[in-house]
Amino acid sequence: MQAALRLFTRQGYFNTSIPDIVRESAVSTGSIYHRFRDKEGIARSLYDSLVERMEAAFSDIESRHRSAHDRCHAVIGLLFRLTEEEPEVMRFMLFSRHREFIPELAPVCSSRPFVQMREMVRAGMAAGEVRTLEPIVAAAAVFGGALRLIQLRLDGILDKPLPDYLEEIWACAWRSVAE
């Protein structure tokens, strides 16, 4: 799956073939077809495992932090670290058009990690930390700037590592929704 991740993010899903994955991974063609059935099966398995990983990381953040302020800050910090440490994971999760190659898949913004992010903001509203707004608007205000910085970093526009921008983007994001 790591080989497929590298290939999907570097040359695109449609420009990657099973023989490419075999060459990159040194796994036999038969093993790939036995385990995944086809290239879409590889992409689905990769997507599912990364969503599960993000969901677990966000659940860990929720268990370690009580306030929406601290939870949302920690999520952005995590996303920034992942972007620096595993850019292909972030590129695949945030910027691949998954529905083009896994048509029955719901949009990534409907995946459990994105739902968790919205729920953190909604809990902040219930606790009086976040002013009352449409939850999707509030979540976009809290996380949208950070997601844009991730894109800029992955596109090579930002020279400094994302954690260098964490406190500045966080101050802007939180000020936009704080009660």
Short mmCIF file of C-alpha atoms in Angstrom, two decimals:
data_model
loop_
_atom_site.label_atom_id
_atom_site.label_comp_id
_atom_site.label_asym_id
_atom_site.label_seq_id
_atom_site.Cartn_x
_atom_site.Cartn_y
_atom_site.Cartn_z
CA MET A 1 0.00 0.00 0.00
CA GLN A 2 2.95 2.34 0.61
CA ALA A 3 4.09 1.83 -2.98
CA ALA A 4 0.58 2.56 -4.25
CA LEU A 5 0.40 5.68 -2.06
CA ARG A 6 3.68 6.96 -3.53
CA LEU A 7 2.58 6.26 -7.08
CA PHE A 8 -0.97 7.59 -6.70
CA THR A 9 0.29 10.88 -5.25
CA ARG A 10 3.22 11.31 -7.64
CA GLN A 11 1.70 10.31 -10.94
CA GLY A 12 -2.03 10.06 -10.21
CA TYR A 13 -4.39 7.13 -9.81
CA PHE A 14 -5.23 6.86 -13.49
CA ASN A 15 -1.58 7.03 -14.55
CA THR A 16 -0.64 4.19 -12.18
CA SER A 17 -0.97 0.57 -13.28
CA ILE A 18 -0.81 -2.69 -11.36
CA PRO A 19 2.55 -3.43 -13.05
CA ASP A 20 3.81 -0.06 -11.73
CA ILE A 21 2.75 -1.05 -8.22
CA VAL A 22 4.38 -4.47 -8.62
CA ARG A 23 7.67 -2.84 -9.67
CA GLU A 24 7.57 -0.25 -6.88
CA SER A 25 6.59 -2.70 -4.14
CA ALA A 26 8.43 -5.86 -5.22
CA VAL A 27 5.21 -7.78 -4.42
CA SER A 28 3.93 -10.29 -6.95
CA THR A 29 1.05 -9.51 -9.25
CA GLY A 30 -0.80 -12.55 -7.90
CA SER A 31 -0.49 -11.30 -4.31
CA ILE A 32 -1.92 -7.94 -5.26
CA TYR A 33 -4.90 -9.45 -7.09
CA HIS A 34 -5.46 -11.98 -4.32
CA ARG A 35 -5.48 -9.37 -1.56
CA PHE A 36 -7.09 -6.40 -3.31
CA ARG A 37 -8.79 -7.79 -6.47
CA ASP A 38 -7.90 -4.70 -8.52
CA LYS A 39 -6.40 -1.21 -8.42
CA GLU A 40 -9.62 0.26 -7.03
CA GLY A 41 -9.38 -2.26 -4.18
CA ILE A 42 -5.90 -1.00 -3.37
CA ALA A 43 -7.09 2.60 -3.41
CA ARG A 44 -10.10 1.77 -1.22
CA SER A 45 -7.98 -0.15 1.27
CA LEU A 46 -5.47 2.69 1.40
CA TYR A 47 -8.22 5.28 1.89
CA ASP A 48 -9.95 3.21 4.60
CA SER A 49 -6.73 2.61 6.52
CA LEU A 50 -5.79 6.30 6.43
CA VAL A 51 -9.27 7.38 7.52
CA GLU A 52 -9.07 4.89 10.41
CA ARG A 53 -5.68 6.23 11.38
CA MET A 54 -6.91 9.84 11.39
CA GLU A 55 -10.04 8.88 13.31
CA ALA A 56 -7.91 7.20 15.99
CA ALA A 57 -5.59 10.20 16.22
CA PHE A 58 -8.53 12.60 16.58
CA SER A 59 -10.13 10.36 19.21
CA ASP A 60 -6.86 10.43 21.11
CA ILE A 61 -6.85 14.22 20.96
CA GLU A 62 -10.44 14.27 22.24
CA SER A 63 -9.49 12.06 25.17
CA ARG A 64 -6.46 14.18 26.12
CA HIS A 65 -8.04 17.64 25.77
CA ARG A 66 -11.27 18.89 27.31
CA SER A 67 -11.94 22.22 25.63
CA ALA A 68 -12.83 22.83 21.98
CA HIS A 69 -10.03 25.40 21.91
CA ASP A 70 -7.39 22.85 22.90
CA ARG A 71 -8.85 20.05 20.77
CA CYS A 72 -9.01 22.12 17.59
CA HIS A 73 -5.53 23.54 18.19
CA ALA A 74 -4.19 19.99 18.67
CA VAL A 75 -5.88 18.79 15.46
CA ILE A 76 -4.27 21.56 13.44
CA GLY A 77 -0.91 20.82 15.07
CA LEU A 78 -1.29 17.14 14.18
CA LEU A 79 -2.24 17.90 10.58
CA PHE A 80 0.75 20.23 10.25
CA ARG A 81 3.13 17.59 11.65
CA LEU A 82 1.70 14.90 9.38
CA THR A 83 2.14 17.16 6.38
CA GLU A 84 5.80 17.63 7.22
CA GLU A 85 6.47 13.99 8.12
CA GLU A 86 4.21 12.21 5.62
CA PRO A 87 3.33 14.59 2.81
CA GLU A 88 2.07 11.80 0.55
CA VAL A 89 -0.51 10.77 3.16
CA MET A 90 -1.84 14.31 3.37
CA ARG A 91 -1.77 14.78 -0.38
CA PHE A 92 -3.74 11.55 -0.88
CA MET A 93 -6.25 12.26 1.89
CA LEU A 94 -6.92 15.92 1.25
CA PHE A 95 -6.35 16.52 -2.44
CA SER A 96 -6.98 13.30 -4.36
CA ARG A 97 -10.34 13.15 -6.06
CA HIS A 98 -11.29 9.83 -4.48
CA ARG A 99 -14.75 9.72 -5.98
CA GLU A 100 -13.27 9.67 -9.49
CA PHE A 101 -11.75 6.25 -8.84
CA ILE A 102 -13.97 4.99 -6.00
CA PRO A 103 -17.35 6.28 -7.25
CA GLU A 104 -19.50 4.98 -4.39
CA LEU A 105 -17.33 6.73 -1.80
CA ALA A 106 -18.80 9.69 0.05
CA PRO A 107 -16.81 12.93 -0.24
CA VAL A 108 -13.77 13.03 2.04
CA CYS A 109 -15.34 15.95 3.95
CA SER A 110 -18.05 13.48 5.00
CA SER A 111 -15.53 10.99 6.39
CA ARG A 112 -15.43 10.37 10.12
CA PRO A 113 -12.31 12.53 10.80
CA PHE A 114 -13.97 15.57 9.20
CA VAL A 115 -17.15 14.83 11.14
CA GLN A 116 -15.05 14.66 14.33
CA MET A 117 -13.58 18.08 13.52
CA ARG A 118 -17.06 19.56 13.10
CA GLU A 119 -18.22 17.87 16.32
CA MET A 120 -15.32 19.46 18.22
CA VAL A 121 -16.47 22.89 17.07
CA ARG A 122 -20.12 22.06 17.80
CA ALA A 123 -19.14 20.98 21.34
CA GLY A 124 -17.40 24.34 21.70
CA MET A 125 -20.69 26.05 20.84
CA ALA A 126 -22.55 23.95 23.40
CA ALA A 127 -19.94 24.85 26.04
CA GLY A 128 -20.07 28.55 25.20
CA GLU A 129 -16.51 28.69 23.84
CA VAL A 130 -17.60 29.20 20.24
CA ARG A 131 -20.25 31.69 19.23
CA THR A 132 -23.38 30.28 17.67
CA LEU A 133 -22.93 29.83 13.93
CA GLU A 134 -23.87 27.20 11.42
CA PRO A 135 -21.57 24.34 12.52
CA ILE A 136 -20.18 23.84 9.01
CA VAL A 137 -19.35 27.57 8.77
CA ALA A 138 -17.69 27.56 12.19
CA ALA A 139 -15.66 24.44 11.33
CA ALA A 140 -14.59 26.00 8.03
CA ALA A 141 -13.48 29.13 9.90
CA VAL A 142 -11.50 27.11 12.44
CA PHE A 143 -9.86 24.64 10.05
CA GLY A 144 -10.07 26.24 6.59
CA GLY A 145 -7.01 28.46 6.88
CA ALA A 146 -4.90 25.59 8.19
CA LEU A 147 -6.04 23.32 5.35
CA ARG A 148 -5.12 26.04 2.87
CA LEU A 149 -1.65 26.36 4.42
CA ILE A 150 -1.25 22.59 4.06
CA GLN A 151 -2.05 22.90 0.37
CA LEU A 152 0.41 25.77 -0.02
CA ARG A 153 3.13 23.75 1.71
CA LEU A 154 2.48 20.66 -0.40
CA ASP A 155 2.55 22.84 -3.53
CA GLY A 156 5.96 24.21 -2.51
CA ILE A 157 4.73 27.78 -1.97
CA LEU A 158 5.62 27.95 1.74
CA ASP A 159 9.31 27.57 2.50
CA LYS A 160 9.09 27.24 6.26
CA PRO A 161 7.72 24.10 7.95
CA LEU A 162 4.03 24.32 8.83
CA PRO A 163 4.57 24.15 12.61
CA ASP A 164 6.29 27.55 12.28
CA TYR A 165 2.89 28.97 11.26
CA LEU A 166 0.79 27.14 13.86
CA GLU A 167 0.33 29.86 16.45
CA GLU A 168 -0.29 32.58 13.88
CA ILE A 169 -2.96 30.65 11.95
CA TRP A 170 -4.44 29.38 15.20
CA ALA A 171 -4.86 32.91 16.58
CA CYS A 172 -6.69 33.95 13.40
CA ALA A 173 -8.85 30.81 13.33
CA TRP A 174 -9.90 30.96 16.96
CA ARG A 175 -10.53 34.71 16.91
CA SER A 176 -12.97 34.13 14.05
CA VAL A 177 -15.25 31.93 16.18
CA ALA A 178 -14.49 32.66 19.83
CA GLU A 179 -17.37 33.81 22.00
#
